Short mmCIF file of C-alpha atoms and ligand atoms in Angstrom, two decimals:
data_model
loop_
_atom_site.label_atom_id
_atom_site.label_comp_id
_atom_site.label_asym_id
_atom_site.label_seq_id
_atom_site.Cartn_x
_atom_site.Cartn_y
_atom_site.Cartn_z
CA MET A 119 7.07 -9.05 27.08
CA SER A 120 5.79 -6.50 24.55
CA SER A 121 2.00 -7.40 24.54
CA SER A 122 0.64 -9.49 22.12
CA LEU A 123 -1.56 -8.71 19.14
CA ASP A 124 -4.75 -9.92 20.90
CA ALA A 125 -4.31 -8.11 23.56
CA TYR A 126 -3.79 -5.12 21.58
CA LEU A 127 -6.89 -5.89 19.52
CA GLN A 128 -9.63 -6.36 22.55
CA SER A 129 -8.12 -3.10 23.73
CA GLN A 130 -9.71 -1.20 21.09
CA ALA A 131 -12.76 -3.28 20.35
CA GLY A 132 -13.87 -2.93 23.95
CA SER A 133 -18.19 -3.78 24.07
CA ASP A 134 -18.46 -2.55 20.65
CA PRO A 135 -19.70 -5.95 18.46
CA LEU A 136 -18.32 -4.60 15.21
CA ARG A 137 -14.92 -3.89 16.36
CA ALA A 138 -14.92 -6.59 17.72
CA ASP A 139 -15.86 -8.60 14.64
CA VAL A 140 -12.90 -7.00 12.98
CA ALA A 141 -10.76 -7.66 16.00
CA GLU A 142 -11.64 -11.67 15.00
CA THR A 143 -11.24 -11.31 11.46
CA VAL A 144 -7.70 -9.56 11.60
CA ARG A 145 -6.86 -12.79 13.63
CA GLN A 146 -7.73 -14.84 11.00
CA LEU A 147 -5.63 -12.86 8.58
CA CYS A 148 -2.92 -13.48 10.99
CA LEU A 149 -3.00 -17.66 10.64
CA ALA A 150 -3.31 -16.90 7.32
CA ALA A 151 -0.48 -15.22 6.97
CA ILE A 152 1.86 -17.30 9.15
CA LYS A 153 0.56 -20.95 6.72
CA VAL A 154 1.95 -17.92 3.28
CA ARG A 155 4.99 -17.30 5.60
CA ASN A 156 5.96 -21.25 6.30
CA THR A 157 4.99 -21.65 2.79
CA ILE A 158 7.77 -19.29 1.69
CA LEU A 159 10.06 -20.48 4.12
CA SER A 160 9.87 -23.82 3.49
CA GLY A 161 7.84 -23.90 -0.18
CA GLY A 162 10.19 -25.17 -2.34
CA THR A 163 12.95 -22.96 -4.26
CA GLY A 164 12.14 -19.89 -5.71
CA ASP A 165 11.40 -20.75 -8.74
CA THR A 166 8.74 -23.13 -7.90
CA LEU A 167 6.91 -20.50 -5.91
CA ALA A 168 7.00 -17.92 -8.80
CA ALA A 169 6.20 -20.51 -11.41
CA SER A 170 3.86 -18.80 -13.70
CA ARG A 171 0.78 -20.24 -14.24
CA GLU A 172 -1.07 -20.23 -17.50
CA ALA A 173 -4.14 -17.57 -15.90
CA THR A 174 -3.57 -14.43 -15.20
CA ASN A 175 -5.72 -12.09 -12.90
CA ALA A 176 -8.68 -9.83 -13.04
CA GLY A 177 -5.88 -7.01 -14.34
CA GLY A 178 -4.43 -8.98 -16.55
CA ASP A 179 -1.13 -9.58 -14.50
CA ILE A 180 0.21 -13.36 -14.67
CA GLN A 181 -0.59 -15.35 -11.66
CA LYS A 182 2.46 -16.51 -10.04
CA GLU A 183 1.96 -20.12 -8.01
CA LEU A 184 2.43 -18.36 -4.84
CA ASP A 185 -0.33 -15.48 -5.84
CA VAL A 186 -3.08 -18.32 -6.01
CA LEU A 187 -2.04 -20.18 -3.02
CA ALA A 188 -2.22 -16.92 -1.04
CA ASP A 189 -5.47 -16.03 -2.23
CA ARG A 190 -6.97 -19.00 -1.27
CA VAL A 191 -5.45 -19.07 2.56
CA PHE A 192 -6.85 -16.04 2.74
CA GLU A 193 -10.22 -16.55 1.33
CA GLU A 194 -10.40 -19.30 3.49
CA ALA A 195 -9.40 -16.87 6.28
CA ALA A 196 -12.38 -14.50 5.22
CA LYS A 197 -15.09 -17.16 5.36
CA ALA A 198 -13.68 -18.72 8.76
CA SER A 199 -14.69 -14.56 9.43
CA PRO A 200 -17.74 -12.62 10.52
CA VAL A 201 -16.77 -11.15 6.70
CA VAL A 202 -19.65 -10.83 4.00
CA TRP A 203 -17.55 -10.31 0.97
CA TYR A 204 -14.34 -11.41 -0.21
CA GLY A 205 -12.68 -9.03 -2.83
CA SER A 206 -9.26 -10.31 -4.21
CA GLU A 207 -6.77 -8.82 -6.94
CA GLU A 208 -6.57 -12.22 -7.89
CA GLN A 209 -10.34 -12.70 -8.39
CA GLU A 210 -13.05 -10.84 -11.00
CA GLU A 211 -16.14 -11.10 -8.60
CA PRO A 212 -16.64 -10.90 -5.38
CA VAL A 213 -17.04 -14.29 -3.63
CA ALA A 214 -19.64 -14.51 -0.94
CA ALA A 215 -18.15 -15.61 2.58
CA ASN A 216 -20.72 -15.63 5.36
CA PRO A 217 -24.16 -13.63 4.86
CA THR A 218 -24.64 -12.87 8.35
CA GLY A 219 -21.76 -10.97 8.64
CA THR A 220 -20.55 -7.99 9.04
CA LEU A 221 -17.93 -6.85 7.04
CA ALA A 222 -16.42 -6.90 3.64
CA ILE A 223 -12.53 -7.32 2.63
CA ALA A 224 -10.66 -5.72 -0.17
CA ILE A 225 -7.57 -7.68 -0.31
CA ASP A 226 -3.89 -7.87 -2.79
CA PRO A 227 -3.32 -11.45 -1.11
CA LEU A 228 0.39 -11.08 -2.55
CA ASP A 229 2.45 -8.25 -3.27
CA GLY A 230 5.32 -7.92 -5.19
CA SER A 231 4.72 -11.15 -7.34
CA SER A 232 7.44 -10.20 -9.77
CA ASN A 233 10.09 -10.35 -6.35
CA ILE A 234 9.17 -14.03 -5.18
CA ASP A 235 12.28 -15.71 -7.13
CA THR A 236 14.44 -12.61 -5.90
CA ASN A 237 14.11 -13.51 -2.27
CA VAL A 238 12.88 -9.63 -1.70
CA SER A 239 10.64 -8.38 0.83
CA ILE A 240 6.74 -9.27 -0.38
CA GLY A 241 3.38 -9.22 1.63
CA THR A 242 -0.24 -8.94 1.63
CA ILE A 243 -2.17 -5.57 2.05
CA PHE A 244 -6.00 -6.02 3.35
CA SER A 245 -8.37 -3.44 3.88
CA LEU A 246 -11.71 -4.09 6.31
CA PHE A 247 -15.03 -2.05 5.89
CA PRO A 248 -18.65 -2.45 6.81
CA VAL A 249 -20.67 -4.01 4.65
CA GLY A 250 -23.86 -2.03 4.77
CA GLU A 251 -27.32 -3.26 4.59
CA GLU A 252 -27.34 -2.72 0.69
CA GLY A 253 -23.93 -4.37 0.06
CA ARG A 254 -24.70 -7.35 1.96
CA ALA A 255 -27.01 -8.38 -1.27
CA ASN A 256 -25.18 -6.47 -3.63
CA PRO A 257 -21.51 -6.66 -3.34
CA HIS A 258 -20.60 -3.99 -5.61
CA ALA A 259 -22.46 -1.46 -3.35
CA ALA A 260 -20.58 -3.39 -0.79
CA PHE A 261 -16.91 -2.57 -2.85
CA LEU A 262 -17.81 1.17 -4.04
CA GLN A 263 -17.53 3.16 -0.53
CA PRO A 264 -14.22 5.38 -0.51
CA GLY A 265 -11.82 4.42 1.68
CA THR A 266 -12.29 7.16 4.52
CA SER A 267 -15.04 4.40 5.58
CA GLN A 268 -12.86 1.73 6.40
CA LEU A 269 -12.59 0.36 9.86
CA ALA A 270 -9.33 -1.19 9.88
CA ALA A 271 -6.35 -1.93 7.20
CA GLY A 272 -3.11 -3.25 7.41
CA PHE A 273 -0.06 -5.11 5.67
CA PHE A 274 2.12 -8.23 6.34
CA ILE A 275 5.68 -8.34 5.13
CA TYR A 276 7.24 -11.64 4.25
CA GLY A 277 10.81 -10.79 4.71
CA PRO A 278 13.77 -11.54 7.26
CA GLN A 279 10.78 -10.93 9.81
CA LEU A 280 6.93 -11.33 9.08
CA LEU A 281 5.11 -8.23 10.30
CA LEU A 282 1.96 -6.98 10.71
CA VAL A 283 1.64 -3.07 10.22
CA LEU A 284 -2.01 -2.26 11.48
CA SER A 285 -4.24 0.45 12.09
CA VAL A 286 -8.29 0.33 13.55
CA GLY A 287 -8.57 3.72 13.06
CA ASN A 288 -6.02 4.90 16.28
CA GLY A 289 -2.70 5.10 15.41
CA THR A 290 -0.63 2.67 13.16
CA HIS A 291 1.39 -0.08 15.04
CA VAL A 292 4.13 -2.56 14.04
CA PHE A 293 3.64 -6.37 15.46
CA ILE A 294 6.24 -8.79 14.65
CA PHE A 295 5.66 -12.65 14.64
CA SER A 296 7.60 -14.61 17.03
CA PRO A 297 7.51 -18.03 16.38
CA ALA A 298 8.58 -18.78 20.53
CA PHE A 299 5.38 -17.14 21.29
CA GLY A 300 3.43 -18.45 18.45
CA GLY A 301 2.14 -15.23 17.63
CA PHE A 302 2.38 -11.63 16.62
CA VAL A 303 3.71 -9.19 19.55
CA GLU A 304 4.01 -5.36 19.41
CA MET A 305 7.54 -3.95 17.81
CA ARG A 306 6.39 0.05 17.46
CA ALA A 307 3.60 1.50 18.88
CA SER A 308 1.85 4.58 16.92
CA VAL A 309 4.40 5.22 14.20
CA ASP A 310 4.65 9.10 13.61
CA ILE A 311 6.47 9.19 9.86
CA ASP A 312 8.73 12.54 9.38
CA PRO A 313 6.98 15.36 7.81
CA ARG A 314 9.82 16.05 5.54
CA ALA A 315 11.25 13.81 2.74
CA LYS A 316 14.81 12.88 2.63
CA GLU A 317 14.23 9.82 0.16
CA PHE A 318 12.02 9.74 -2.68
CA ALA A 319 10.69 5.89 -4.28
CA ILE A 320 9.59 6.26 -7.75
CA ASN A 321 10.23 3.55 -10.76
CA ALA A 322 12.26 6.10 -12.71
CA SER A 323 12.63 4.11 -15.89
CA ASN A 324 9.23 5.42 -16.47
CA TYR A 325 10.81 8.97 -16.50
CA ARG A 326 10.12 9.66 -20.12
CA HIS A 327 6.18 8.93 -19.47
CA TRP A 328 5.37 10.78 -16.89
CA GLU A 329 3.42 14.55 -16.79
CA PRO A 330 6.30 17.33 -16.97
CA GLN A 331 4.62 18.36 -13.99
CA MET A 332 5.93 14.94 -12.17
CA ARG A 333 9.62 15.19 -14.80
CA SER A 334 9.46 18.78 -12.57
CA TYR A 335 9.56 17.35 -9.10
CA ILE A 336 11.81 14.28 -9.82
CA ASP A 337 14.06 16.83 -11.82
CA ASP A 338 14.09 19.07 -8.39
CA CYS A 339 14.83 16.28 -6.39
CA LEU A 340 17.63 15.17 -8.40
CA ALA A 341 19.08 18.95 -8.34
CA GLY A 342 19.62 18.61 -5.08
CA VAL A 343 21.15 21.10 -2.74
CA GLU A 344 22.27 22.94 -6.01
CA GLY A 345 18.72 22.86 -7.29
CA PRO A 346 15.49 24.66 -6.31
CA ARG A 347 14.96 22.41 -3.09
CA GLU A 348 18.47 23.17 -1.41
CA ARG A 349 19.47 19.77 -0.39
CA ASP A 350 20.11 15.91 -1.35
CA PHE A 351 17.63 13.39 -2.00
CA ASN A 352 18.38 9.60 -1.92
CA MET A 353 16.40 7.31 -4.03
CA ARG A 354 14.95 3.48 -3.10
CA TRP A 355 12.63 1.48 -5.33
CA ILE A 356 11.90 -1.83 -4.37
CA GLY A 357 9.02 -3.06 -6.36
CA SER A 358 7.11 -4.13 -3.26
CA LEU A 359 4.46 -1.60 -2.03
CA VAL A 360 4.54 -3.18 0.73
CA ALA A 361 8.19 -2.64 1.53
CA ASP A 362 8.37 0.82 0.00
CA CYS A 363 5.86 1.88 2.69
CA TYR A 364 7.56 0.03 5.74
CA ARG A 365 10.90 2.33 5.19
CA ILE A 366 8.50 5.45 4.88
CA LEU A 367 7.06 4.38 8.00
CA VAL A 368 10.12 3.89 9.78
CA ARG A 369 12.50 6.92 8.39
CA GLY A 370 10.37 8.91 6.00
CA GLY A 371 10.26 9.65 2.52
CA VAL A 372 7.84 9.67 -0.27
CA PHE A 373 6.45 7.35 -2.29
CA LEU A 374 5.58 8.05 -6.16
CA TYR A 375 3.78 6.07 -8.41
CA PRO A 376 1.88 8.62 -11.25
CA GLY A 377 -0.45 8.03 -13.86
CA ASP A 378 1.93 7.50 -16.97
CA ALA A 379 1.73 7.55 -20.26
CA ARG A 380 2.08 4.30 -21.35
CA LYS A 381 -1.19 1.77 -22.40
CA GLY A 382 -3.16 0.93 -19.44
CA TYR A 383 -1.19 3.51 -16.99
CA ALA A 384 -3.25 6.77 -17.38
CA LYS A 385 -4.41 6.20 -13.83
CA GLY A 386 -0.50 4.10 -13.22
CA ARG A 387 -0.42 0.56 -11.76
CA LEU A 388 -1.81 0.43 -8.36
CA ARG A 389 -5.66 -0.44 -7.36
CA LEU A 390 -7.24 1.76 -4.58
CA LEU A 391 -9.14 -0.58 -3.24
CA TYR A 392 -7.18 -3.65 -1.45
CA GLU A 393 -3.53 -1.22 -2.35
CA ALA A 394 -4.00 2.86 -2.01
CA ASN A 395 -6.81 2.62 0.49
CA PRO A 396 -4.85 0.65 2.62
CA ILE A 397 -1.90 1.77 2.58
CA ALA A 398 -3.37 5.47 2.63
CA PHE A 399 -5.32 4.80 6.16
CA CYS A 400 -2.03 3.52 7.87
CA VAL A 401 0.14 6.50 6.56
CA GLU A 402 -2.64 8.76 7.74
CA HIS A 403 -2.73 7.26 10.75
CA ALA A 404 0.94 7.59 11.25
CA GLY A 405 0.65 11.62 10.72
CA GLY A 406 1.17 10.91 7.13
CA ALA A 407 -0.59 11.96 3.80
CA ALA A 408 -1.79 10.25 0.42
CA THR A 409 -2.91 11.35 -2.95
CA ASP A 410 -3.66 10.66 -6.12
CA GLY A 411 -1.19 13.35 -6.71
CA VAL A 412 -3.53 15.95 -5.71
CA THR A 413 -7.14 14.57 -4.40
CA ARG A 414 -6.68 12.68 -1.21
CA ILE A 415 -6.80 8.64 -1.69
CA LEU A 416 -9.09 8.45 1.38
CA GLU A 417 -11.81 10.36 -0.43
CA ILE A 418 -11.93 8.62 -3.44
CA VAL A 419 -15.37 6.42 -4.39
CA PRO A 420 -14.04 3.15 -6.32
CA ASP A 421 -15.94 3.16 -9.72
CA GLY A 422 -15.12 -0.97 -9.50
CA LEU A 423 -13.37 -3.51 -7.21
CA HIS A 424 -10.14 -3.36 -9.71
CA ALA A 425 -10.25 0.18 -9.63
CA ARG A 426 -6.74 2.13 -10.38
CA THR A 427 -5.30 5.17 -8.76
CA PRO A 428 -1.83 7.10 -9.39
CA LEU A 429 -0.50 6.71 -5.27
CA VAL A 430 1.63 9.81 -3.56
CA PHE A 431 2.22 9.07 0.13
CA GLY A 432 4.72 9.75 2.97
CA GLY A 433 6.19 12.74 4.91
CA LYS A 434 2.65 15.04 5.07
CA ARG A 435 4.68 18.45 4.02
CA GLU A 436 6.01 16.72 1.09
CA VAL A 437 3.26 15.52 -0.57
CA GLU A 438 1.78 18.30 -0.51
CA ARG A 439 4.50 19.77 -2.15
CA VAL A 440 3.79 17.12 -4.48
CA ALA A 441 0.37 18.40 -4.99
CA ARG A 442 1.80 22.10 -5.52
CA TYR A 443 3.93 20.64 -8.18
CA MET A 444 0.97 19.04 -9.84
CA ALA A 445 -1.63 21.95 -9.67
CA ASP A 446 1.55 24.12 -11.62
CA PRO A 447 5.24 24.06 -11.44
CA ALA A 448 5.56 27.37 -12.74
CA SER A 449 3.55 28.34 -9.43
CA LEU A 450 6.18 27.25 -7.21
CA SER A 451 8.29 29.78 -5.68
CA GLU A 452 11.56 27.44 -5.87
CA ARG A 453 10.94 27.15 -9.29
CA SER A 454 11.95 30.89 -9.97
CA PRO A 455 13.99 31.46 -13.48
CA LEU A 456 17.00 32.03 -10.63
CA PHE A 457 16.96 27.90 -10.11
CA GLY A 458 16.13 27.27 -13.50
CA LYS A 459 18.53 24.31 -15.59
CA ARG A 460 19.95 27.44 -17.61
CA SER A 461 19.88 29.88 -14.57
CA LEU A 462 22.17 32.68 -14.51
CA PHE A 463 23.93 31.36 -11.77
CA ARG A 464 25.01 27.81 -13.34
CA ALA A 465 26.68 26.12 -16.08
P1 AFP B 210 3.52 -7.38 -8.67
O1 AFP B 210 2.48 -7.89 -7.57
O2 AFP B 210 3.22 -7.66 -10.02
O3 AFP B 210 5.01 -7.50 -8.64
O4 AFP B 210 3.35 -5.53 -8.53
C1 AFP B 210 4.03 -5.00 -7.42
C2 AFP B 210 3.30 -3.52 -7.81
O5 AFP B 210 1.87 -3.69 -7.29
C3 AFP B 210 3.46 -2.45 -6.10
O6 AFP B 210 4.18 -3.56 -5.10
C4 AFP B 210 4.89 -1.90 -6.82
O7 AFP B 210 5.32 -1.34 -5.86
C5 AFP B 210 4.97 -1.98 -7.82
O8 AFP B 210 4.00 -2.69 -8.51
C6 AFP B 210 6.01 -1.64 -8.59
O9 AFP B 210 5.96 -1.48 -10.04
P2 AFP B 210 6.48 -1.60 -11.16
O10 AFP B 210 7.29 -2.96 -11.62
O11 AFP B 210 5.90 -1.06 -12.79
O12 AFP B 210 7.87 -0.95 -10.77
#
């Protein structure tokens, strides 16, 4: 029997009280995730769970029934944990949990809502960090820390399997919920992302809205073996960040959600605190990289709980290449006139 999540958490916590608080919070989040999974498995047809409510969340996204249910379940989990503040995509303001706690949690309770009624994998993304003395009384101070301050981060995937991808700062590990065991057991230890990328993940329907540098990067991937990259790429876009991230952890690749010219998308769609930071933490601890196209995600200081950021993550070498394109595509040797669209060597 693979080692249980509990055994792993205890081994990582040792005698450190703060890490013991992290372990206890992860355990409570797991119990909440099992409740969400059971609701999905038996909670009526997809259109019931995907039913849109009149309300919208902090970012103006229409709330689905399951968004609200998941938010309620994870808020209860936070209140059963040593967590002082619960910051959720579904609520404008942080929610007070336990004043004697040591942690703050930033969470996307249900990521991939638009996929609920299509039976595609969806998830929950969370980030745990120390609340700090100033943050204890002032939630905005608690949440305005860069991602390097995270103590743990991860995401649940509600798919064919209920998985937990978790990093407590010592590698990134995958645990699977085993109904027979009644808990999570380790499925993949110390994930290691292939530094190259054979696949890219981007919503290509936004091509015309991207900056020229991003268009150049994707053009060169699409040109394949006949273009400057001199190799072919595959493309995937699931529309659930957790599912695209897990695929990249398992078989490599690069994910891109750039800022674009659409109204409200100058900094892309994804949120820094409860999407980009936890994903970046897990990806970096799996040997990968995560930027906003140029700057390391974990070093960005948020200006609010619902701050957005462009997000590029995956194999380290590929993420570094994207940054060179974003800095100045002309500087890339591969883009010499010999390989240009009107190349001397191609029609
Ligand atoms: P929803 O939760 O509104 O479905 O958004 C999912 C998401 O935040 C992330 O999981 C996806 O990678 C991304 O948005 C998909 O964005 P597009 O719908 O613009 O492709």
